[in-house]
Amino acid sequence: MTGYVTRRHAVALLAAASCLVAGAAAQAQNSIKIGYAISKTGPNTGGASITTLPNYQLWVKEVNAAGGIILSGKRVPVEIVEYDDRSNSEEAVKAVERLATQDKVDFILPPWSTGLNLAVAPIMNRLGYPHLAVTTNTDRAPELAKRWPNASFWLGLPSEISTSFVDLLTRMKGEGKIGADVAMIGVSDQFGIELSTAARNALKKAGFNLVYDKSYPAGTQDVQPLLKDAMAASPDTFIAFSYPPDTLGVTDTAKVLNFNPKVFFVGVGTAFPIYKQRFGENANGVMGIGGWNADSPALRDYFKRHTEAVGREPDRWASPITYASLQALQQAIERVGKIDRAAVIKELQNGTFDTVIGKVKLEGGLLKDVWSVGQWQNGEFYGVAPVAKEGARPVVAPKPAWKQ
């Protein structure tokens, strides 16, 4: 009898302990801790402060205003842990490891730029965190998505961007709007090298003449020698695969030199609101990477909310995609119903999500239905390629001459 009582008491104590543990765990999950390291200083600050950080802030504000993310029927607010990666890959890696091992955050959001995302990708995979590598643009993405099944890539591939742009140029050449001569420059890092290589191959295949083709080091301040040489080649099309500071500098210099090719295409930053603010009417006709469907009611509403919450407009390319990735993350967490990162990764890879850019479904870890080329037309940066994509606007060519 004594042994029976002991076993009975042991079972009762074990059950009580289990209830206490479960209750403590439920009580402990009074917030979802989300961390990120973002470039608040250094050369990446411009891109991060326009494309990435405002959308993190907007999403957190809106999620918490609604009561939080739903876990098993209960809304749980989001708590943020933030670090400055100083635009440095080593700092970004250290910060991600600190977020996971010391701060013990539930989820980690990505940094800005191809380079920093690729730097943190191995550790994000090793630690088992979903990696929304939104601002990564590399032709290695299909291979990397297999190597790092926790990662997803959202901006398309350089080869797709270049091919789509060259298809647009081919159409314009066929309509007699431009000739075959092209001048191209590109920043000499992975982003610029991959895009330039893809464009070089696509241009050659399409029968264009690359009359000028130069790379330049990241951080180059004076682009006038490059622009003078490109101008001397008398191209109908000028292409710059550039980062935001270079994009502004190249445009400024082209205007000063009165370099007026029929097609003027610059890289990251063309879609930024600062481009329109800086160049005013001179932005009209300029093409660049990205674009969006400005006629979409969902995007118009997002634009309004972003502008009111952040105090400035979003960029017209990666900003809405960044916000859409956060919406997908939230929906994946809510479908899983608990903090189970492996299950959330699986849901992100397999699920379909309602977002500001429409229905999103990743294919092999990649978002494929994205804009490649946009053009400023009457104060808006419309998507113009792929030409078959819903909302694509007819391209304006030739670009109006610079107004001095």
Short mmCIF file of C-alpha atoms in Angstrom, two decimals:
data_model
loop_
_atom_site.label_atom_id
_atom_site.label_comp_id
_atom_site.label_asym_id
_atom_site.label_seq_id
_atom_site.Cartn_x
_atom_site.Cartn_y
_atom_site.Cartn_z
CA MET A 1 0.00 0.00 0.00
CA THR A 2 2.82 2.38 0.85
CA GLY A 3 4.48 1.72 -2.50
CA TYR A 4 1.17 2.36 -4.30
CA VAL A 5 0.67 5.67 -2.47
CA THR A 6 4.21 6.71 -3.29
CA ARG A 7 3.72 5.96 -6.97
CA ARG A 8 0.38 7.74 -6.96
CA HIS A 9 1.89 10.77 -5.26
CA ALA A 10 4.79 10.73 -7.71
CA VAL A 11 2.40 10.74 -10.66
CA ALA A 12 0.40 13.57 -9.08
CA LEU A 13 3.53 15.59 -8.41
CA LEU A 14 4.77 15.02 -11.95
CA ALA A 15 1.44 16.15 -13.37
CA ALA A 16 1.43 19.21 -11.14
CA ALA A 17 4.98 20.04 -12.14
CA SER A 18 4.08 19.68 -15.80
CA CYS A 19 1.16 22.06 -15.35
CA LEU A 20 3.40 24.55 -13.59
CA VAL A 21 6.00 24.36 -16.36
CA ALA A 22 3.35 24.73 -19.05
CA GLY A 23 1.78 27.62 -17.17
CA ALA A 24 5.13 29.30 -16.68
CA ALA A 25 5.95 28.88 -20.39
CA ALA A 26 2.62 30.33 -21.40
CA GLN A 27 3.08 33.20 -18.99
CA ALA A 28 6.65 33.77 -20.20
CA GLN A 29 5.52 34.19 -23.82
CA ASN A 30 4.11 37.66 -23.21
CA SER A 31 6.01 39.11 -26.16
CA ILE A 32 7.67 37.97 -29.37
CA LYS A 33 11.25 39.17 -29.34
CA ILE A 34 12.50 40.16 -32.79
CA GLY A 35 16.02 41.43 -33.44
CA TYR A 36 17.97 42.89 -36.30
CA ALA A 37 21.29 44.52 -37.13
CA ILE A 38 20.93 47.35 -39.63
CA SER A 39 23.30 49.93 -41.13
CA LYS A 40 22.75 53.10 -39.11
CA THR A 41 26.27 54.32 -39.88
CA GLY A 42 28.66 53.75 -42.79
CA PRO A 43 28.12 53.66 -46.58
CA ASN A 44 25.01 51.44 -46.44
CA THR A 45 23.11 53.93 -44.28
CA GLY A 46 21.29 55.58 -47.19
CA GLY A 47 19.81 52.37 -48.56
CA ALA A 48 19.05 50.89 -45.14
CA SER A 49 17.39 54.06 -43.86
CA ILE A 50 15.13 54.36 -46.91
CA THR A 51 14.29 50.78 -47.83
CA THR A 52 14.65 48.57 -44.78
CA LEU A 53 14.48 50.27 -41.40
CA PRO A 54 11.30 52.33 -42.06
CA ASN A 55 9.44 49.16 -43.03
CA TYR A 56 10.59 47.37 -39.87
CA GLN A 57 9.32 50.33 -37.85
CA LEU A 58 6.02 50.57 -39.75
CA TRP A 59 5.34 46.85 -39.49
CA VAL A 60 6.08 46.69 -35.74
CA LYS A 61 3.94 49.78 -35.13
CA GLU A 62 0.98 48.33 -37.04
CA VAL A 63 1.31 44.84 -35.55
CA ASN A 64 1.41 46.18 -32.00
CA ALA A 65 -1.41 48.64 -32.68
CA ALA A 66 -3.53 45.60 -33.60
CA GLY A 67 -2.53 43.88 -30.34
CA GLY A 68 0.35 41.78 -31.64
CA ILE A 69 0.93 38.54 -33.53
CA ILE A 70 -1.57 35.75 -32.85
CA LEU A 71 -0.14 32.69 -31.10
CA SER A 72 -2.73 29.96 -30.48
CA GLY A 73 -5.59 32.45 -30.40
CA LYS A 74 -3.81 35.03 -28.23
CA ARG A 75 -2.31 38.28 -29.52
CA VAL A 76 1.28 38.76 -28.39
CA PRO A 77 3.06 42.11 -28.90
CA VAL A 78 6.41 42.40 -30.66
CA GLU A 79 9.50 43.52 -28.74
CA ILE A 80 12.50 44.80 -30.72
CA VAL A 81 16.24 44.42 -30.11
CA GLU A 82 18.31 46.54 -32.53
CA TYR A 83 22.01 46.90 -33.33
CA ASP A 84 24.05 49.00 -35.76
CA ASP A 85 26.09 46.78 -38.11
CA ARG A 86 28.08 49.86 -39.20
CA SER A 87 27.83 48.70 -42.84
CA ASN A 88 30.41 46.08 -41.94
CA SER A 89 30.05 42.34 -42.56
CA GLU A 90 32.01 41.33 -39.45
CA GLU A 91 29.86 43.57 -37.26
CA ALA A 92 26.71 42.16 -38.88
CA VAL A 93 27.79 38.57 -38.17
CA LYS A 94 28.71 39.40 -34.55
CA ALA A 95 25.37 41.14 -34.03
CA VAL A 96 23.37 38.21 -35.42
CA GLU A 97 25.21 35.79 -33.15
CA ARG A 98 24.63 38.09 -30.16
CA LEU A 99 20.92 38.37 -30.97
CA ALA A 100 20.59 34.59 -31.05
CA THR A 101 22.84 33.50 -28.18
CA GLN A 102 22.70 36.40 -25.71
CA ASP A 103 19.44 38.24 -26.42
CA LYS A 104 17.74 34.94 -27.36
CA VAL A 105 15.39 36.62 -29.81
CA ASP A 106 12.62 34.58 -31.37
CA PHE A 107 13.23 35.83 -34.91
CA ILE A 108 15.94 37.86 -36.68
CA LEU A 109 15.24 40.27 -39.55
CA PRO A 110 17.84 40.75 -42.29
CA PRO A 111 20.33 43.57 -42.91
CA TRP A 112 20.35 45.75 -46.04
CA SER A 113 22.43 44.89 -49.13
CA THR A 114 23.55 41.81 -50.99
CA GLY A 115 26.94 41.72 -49.28
CA LEU A 116 25.71 41.83 -45.68
CA ASN A 117 22.93 39.32 -46.30
CA LEU A 118 25.39 36.85 -47.80
CA ALA A 119 27.73 37.46 -44.87
CA VAL A 120 25.12 36.58 -42.24
CA ALA A 121 23.44 33.78 -44.21
CA PRO A 122 25.62 30.88 -42.98
CA ILE A 123 25.16 31.77 -39.32
CA MET A 124 21.42 32.36 -39.75
CA ASN A 125 21.20 28.89 -41.27
CA ARG A 126 23.35 27.29 -38.57
CA LEU A 127 21.28 28.89 -35.82
CA GLY A 128 18.01 27.84 -37.49
CA TYR A 129 16.45 31.28 -38.05
CA PRO A 130 14.32 32.08 -41.11
CA HIS A 131 16.30 34.49 -43.29
CA LEU A 132 14.26 36.90 -45.41
CA ALA A 133 17.16 37.96 -47.65
CA VAL A 134 15.03 40.64 -49.29
CA THR A 135 17.69 43.08 -50.50
CA THR A 136 19.96 40.39 -51.94
CA ASN A 137 20.42 40.35 -55.70
CA THR A 138 22.59 37.52 -56.97
CA ASP A 139 22.38 34.87 -59.68
CA ARG A 140 23.57 32.39 -57.06
CA ALA A 141 20.22 32.67 -55.27
CA PRO A 142 18.78 29.35 -56.57
CA GLU A 143 21.93 27.52 -55.46
CA LEU A 144 22.06 29.38 -52.12
CA ALA A 145 18.40 28.63 -51.40
CA LYS A 146 19.27 24.93 -51.63
CA ARG A 147 22.37 25.32 -49.48
CA TRP A 148 20.50 27.42 -46.90
CA PRO A 149 16.89 26.14 -46.88
CA ASN A 150 16.00 28.70 -44.21
CA ALA A 151 16.75 31.56 -46.65
CA SER A 152 14.46 33.19 -49.19
CA PHE A 153 15.31 35.71 -51.93
CA TRP A 154 12.85 38.38 -52.99
CA LEU A 155 14.30 40.76 -55.64
CA GLY A 156 14.72 38.47 -58.63
CA LEU A 157 18.07 37.64 -60.25
CA PRO A 158 20.59 39.95 -61.97
CA SER A 159 20.28 37.86 -65.13
CA GLU A 160 16.49 38.33 -65.06
CA ILE A 161 16.83 42.08 -64.53
CA SER A 162 19.36 42.42 -67.33
CA THR A 163 17.47 40.18 -69.74
CA SER A 164 14.21 42.00 -69.08
CA PHE A 165 15.92 45.37 -69.63
CA VAL A 166 17.59 44.21 -72.85
CA ASP A 167 14.24 42.83 -74.08
CA LEU A 168 12.83 46.33 -73.53
CA LEU A 169 15.76 47.92 -75.39
CA THR A 170 15.30 45.43 -78.24
CA ARG A 171 11.65 46.41 -78.55
CA MET A 172 12.60 50.11 -78.56
CA LYS A 173 15.28 49.49 -81.21
CA GLY A 174 12.78 47.60 -83.33
CA GLU A 175 10.43 50.61 -83.12
CA GLY A 176 13.22 52.91 -84.31
CA LYS A 177 13.41 54.80 -81.00
CA ILE A 178 17.06 53.94 -80.26
CA GLY A 179 20.15 52.68 -82.06
CA ALA A 180 22.40 49.77 -81.14
CA ASP A 181 25.26 51.56 -79.34
CA VAL A 182 25.39 51.14 -75.56
CA ALA A 183 27.76 52.52 -72.89
CA MET A 184 27.87 50.74 -69.51
CA ILE A 185 29.56 51.31 -66.16
CA GLY A 186 29.19 49.31 -62.94
CA VAL A 187 30.42 49.30 -59.37
CA SER A 188 33.10 46.65 -58.93
CA ASP A 189 31.52 44.60 -56.15
CA GLN A 190 29.39 41.47 -56.40
CA PHE A 191 26.22 43.42 -57.18
CA GLY A 192 27.76 45.45 -60.01
CA ILE A 193 29.84 42.59 -61.39
CA GLU A 194 26.90 40.19 -61.62
CA LEU A 195 24.56 42.72 -63.22
CA SER A 196 27.21 43.95 -65.67
CA THR A 197 28.13 40.39 -66.66
CA ALA A 198 24.50 39.44 -67.23
CA ALA A 199 23.82 42.64 -69.20
CA ARG A 200 26.98 42.20 -71.29
CA ASN A 201 25.87 38.72 -72.34
CA ALA A 202 22.28 39.75 -73.02
CA LEU A 203 23.32 42.83 -75.05
CA LYS A 204 25.68 40.80 -77.21
CA LYS A 205 23.05 38.14 -77.82
CA ALA A 206 20.51 40.81 -78.81
CA GLY A 207 22.87 42.44 -81.32
CA PHE A 208 23.78 45.62 -79.42
CA ASN A 209 27.22 47.25 -79.63
CA LEU A 210 28.90 47.84 -76.27
CA VAL A 211 30.93 50.93 -77.20
CA TYR A 212 32.06 51.63 -73.62
CA ASP A 213 32.32 49.20 -70.71
CA LYS A 214 34.07 50.14 -67.44
CA SER A 215 33.87 49.26 -63.76
CA TYR A 216 34.68 51.58 -60.86
CA PRO A 217 35.58 50.98 -57.19
CA ALA A 218 32.85 51.20 -54.55
CA GLY A 219 32.95 54.60 -52.87
CA THR A 220 34.19 56.47 -55.95
CA GLN A 221 33.49 60.16 -55.45
CA ASP A 222 34.32 61.60 -58.87
CA VAL A 223 32.56 59.87 -61.77
CA GLN A 224 33.18 62.67 -64.26
CA PRO A 225 36.05 60.89 -66.09
CA LEU A 226 33.80 57.85 -66.60
CA LEU A 227 30.92 59.96 -67.87
CA LYS A 228 33.15 61.98 -70.21
CA ASP A 229 34.51 58.82 -71.79
CA ALA A 230 31.02 57.31 -72.08
CA MET A 231 29.74 60.54 -73.65
CA ALA A 232 32.61 60.52 -76.17
CA ALA A 233 31.42 57.13 -77.41
CA SER A 234 28.06 58.71 -78.42
CA PRO A 235 25.81 55.89 -77.20
CA ASP A 236 22.04 55.88 -77.57
CA THR A 237 21.77 53.94 -74.29
CA PHE A 238 23.70 54.57 -71.08
CA ILE A 239 23.62 52.02 -68.23
CA ALA A 240 25.04 52.41 -64.71
CA PHE A 241 24.77 49.52 -62.27
CA SER A 242 25.30 51.81 -59.31
CA TYR A 243 24.59 52.14 -55.59
CA PRO A 244 22.54 55.07 -54.20
CA PRO A 245 25.38 57.64 -53.74
CA ASP A 246 26.77 56.76 -57.20
CA THR A 247 23.30 56.88 -58.77
CA LEU A 248 22.86 60.46 -57.58
CA GLY A 249 26.43 61.38 -58.53
CA VAL A 250 26.17 59.88 -62.02
CA THR A 251 22.92 61.75 -62.67
CA ASP A 252 24.33 65.04 -61.36
CA THR A 253 27.39 64.66 -63.55
CA ALA A 254 25.41 63.73 -66.67
CA LYS A 255 23.30 66.84 -66.18
CA VAL A 256 26.39 69.07 -65.73
CA LEU A 257 28.02 67.58 -68.84
CA ASN A 258 24.72 67.77 -70.75
CA PHE A 259 25.10 64.08 -71.56
CA ASN A 260 21.74 63.21 -73.13
CA PRO A 261 21.51 59.62 -74.39
CA LYS A 262 18.08 58.48 -75.50
CA VAL A 263 17.99 55.91 -72.68
CA PHE A 264 19.50 56.83 -69.30
CA PHE A 265 19.45 53.94 -66.80
CA VAL A 266 20.91 54.11 -63.29
CA GLY A 267 20.90 51.54 -60.50
CA VAL A 268 19.87 51.27 -56.86
CA GLY A 269 18.48 54.56 -55.60
CA THR A 270 16.63 55.55 -58.77
CA ALA A 271 13.42 54.35 -57.12
CA PHE A 272 14.13 56.34 -53.94
CA PRO A 273 12.00 59.41 -53.19
CA ILE A 274 15.19 61.45 -52.85
CA TYR A 275 15.82 60.95 -56.57
CA LYS A 276 12.61 62.73 -57.51
CA GLN A 277 13.16 65.38 -54.83
CA ARG A 278 16.69 66.10 -56.02
CA PHE A 279 16.13 66.17 -59.76
CA GLY A 280 12.51 67.30 -60.05
CA GLU A 281 11.39 67.41 -63.68
CA ASN A 282 14.80 66.10 -64.76
CA ALA A 283 13.85 62.73 -63.27
CA ASN A 284 11.25 62.26 -66.02
CA GLY A 285 12.32 59.59 -68.48
CA VAL A 286 15.11 58.21 -66.27
CA MET A 287 15.05 54.43 -65.90
CA GLY A 288 16.38 52.31 -63.07
CA ILE A 289 16.18 48.98 -61.32
CA GLY A 290 12.81 48.06 -59.85
CA GLY A 291 9.50 49.84 -60.13
CA TRP A 292 6.00 49.20 -58.88
CA ASN A 293 2.36 49.32 -59.92
CA ALA A 294 1.39 52.77 -58.66
CA ASP A 295 -2.24 52.13 -59.64
CA SER A 296 -2.64 49.23 -57.17
CA PRO A 297 -5.12 50.15 -54.38
CA ALA A 298 -3.15 48.03 -51.88
CA LEU A 299 0.10 49.82 -52.74
CA ARG A 300 -1.56 53.24 -52.66
CA ASP A 301 -2.81 52.45 -49.15
CA TYR A 302 0.65 51.18 -48.12
CA PHE A 303 2.20 54.36 -49.57
CA LYS A 304 -0.14 56.50 -47.48
CA ARG A 305 0.46 54.56 -44.26
CA HIS A 306 4.22 54.54 -44.74
CA THR A 307 4.36 58.27 -45.46
CA GLU A 308 2.21 59.14 -42.46
CA ALA A 309 4.04 56.82 -40.04
CA VAL A 310 7.62 57.44 -41.16
CA GLY A 311 7.33 61.02 -42.38
CA ARG A 312 8.60 60.27 -45.89
CA GLU A 313 7.68 58.22 -48.92
CA PRO A 314 8.89 54.63 -49.43
CA ASP A 315 11.10 53.70 -52.33
CA ARG A 316 9.23 52.31 -55.32
CA TRP A 317 10.94 48.93 -55.48
CA ALA A 318 12.31 47.09 -52.46
CA SER A 319 10.29 48.97 -49.80
CA PRO A 320 6.93 47.31 -50.56
CA ILE A 321 8.69 43.97 -51.06
CA THR A 322 10.35 44.33 -47.64
CA TYR A 323 6.98 45.05 -46.05
CA ALA A 324 5.42 42.12 -47.93
CA SER A 325 8.11 39.78 -46.57
CA LEU A 326 7.21 40.85 -43.03
CA GLN A 327 3.54 40.21 -43.72
CA ALA A 328 4.47 36.72 -44.94
CA LEU A 329 6.55 36.13 -41.80
CA GLN A 330 3.66 37.19 -39.57
CA GLN A 331 1.18 34.96 -41.39
CA ALA A 332 3.59 32.02 -41.22
CA ILE A 333 4.06 32.49 -37.45
CA GLU A 334 0.31 32.72 -36.90
CA ARG A 335 -0.38 29.59 -38.95
CA VAL A 336 2.19 27.66 -36.92
CA GLY A 337 0.68 29.16 -33.75
CA LYS A 338 3.84 29.06 -31.65
CA ILE A 339 7.52 29.96 -31.68
CA ASP A 340 8.71 27.05 -33.78
CA ARG A 341 11.29 28.43 -36.21
CA ALA A 342 11.66 25.19 -38.20
CA ALA A 343 7.90 25.08 -38.78
CA VAL A 344 7.82 28.78 -39.70
CA ILE A 345 10.62 28.23 -42.26
CA LYS A 346 8.63 25.36 -43.78
CA GLU A 347 5.49 27.49 -43.97
CA LEU A 348 7.38 30.38 -45.60
CA GLN A 349 8.74 28.03 -48.24
CA ASN A 350 5.41 26.34 -48.99
CA GLY A 351 2.64 28.78 -48.11
CA THR A 352 0.81 31.47 -50.06
CA PHE A 353 0.50 34.89 -48.40
CA ASP A 354 -1.68 37.97 -48.84
CA THR A 355 0.53 41.06 -49.04
CA VAL A 356 0.65 44.64 -50.27
CA ILE A 357 2.23 43.42 -53.53
CA GLY A 358 -0.48 40.79 -54.01
CA LYS A 359 -0.45 37.02 -53.49
CA VAL A 360 3.06 35.83 -52.70
CA LYS A 361 4.28 32.26 -53.13
CA LEU A 362 7.98 31.47 -53.15
CA GLU A 363 9.32 29.02 -55.74
CA GLY A 364 12.38 27.16 -54.54
CA GLY A 365 12.97 29.93 -52.01
CA LEU A 366 12.68 32.70 -54.62
CA LEU A 367 10.06 35.36 -55.34
CA LYS A 368 9.95 35.45 -59.13
CA ASP A 369 7.11 37.81 -60.05
CA VAL A 370 9.01 41.07 -59.56
CA TRP A 371 9.72 44.27 -61.47
CA SER A 372 13.05 44.57 -63.28
CA VAL A 373 12.90 48.10 -64.72
CA GLY A 374 11.05 51.24 -63.73
CA GLN A 375 10.88 54.72 -65.21
CA TRP A 376 10.05 58.11 -63.72
CA GLN A 377 7.00 59.48 -65.52
CA ASN A 378 5.30 62.66 -64.27
CA GLY A 379 6.46 62.26 -60.69
CA GLU A 380 5.90 58.48 -60.33
CA PHE A 381 8.31 55.57 -60.79
CA TYR A 382 6.24 53.11 -62.80
CA GLY A 383 7.24 49.55 -63.55
CA VAL A 384 7.89 49.24 -67.30
CA ALA A 385 9.45 45.76 -67.53
CA PRO A 386 8.73 42.91 -67.72
CA VAL A 387 6.28 44.40 -70.20
CA ALA A 388 3.81 41.54 -69.64
CA LYS A 389 3.61 42.13 -65.87
CA GLU A 390 0.30 43.48 -64.58
CA GLY A 391 0.44 47.27 -64.24
CA ALA A 392 3.37 47.76 -66.66
CA ARG A 393 3.39 51.23 -68.21
CA PRO A 394 4.51 51.98 -71.78
CA VAL A 395 8.07 53.29 -71.78
CA VAL A 396 8.77 56.92 -72.66
CA ALA A 397 11.63 57.28 -75.17
CA PRO A 398 13.76 59.13 -75.88
CA LYS A 399 14.36 60.61 -72.45
CA PRO A 400 13.78 64.40 -72.43
CA ALA A 401 17.01 66.42 -72.47
CA TRP A 402 18.26 67.74 -69.13
CA LYS A 403 16.86 71.11 -68.12
CA GLN A 404 19.69 73.29 -66.87
#
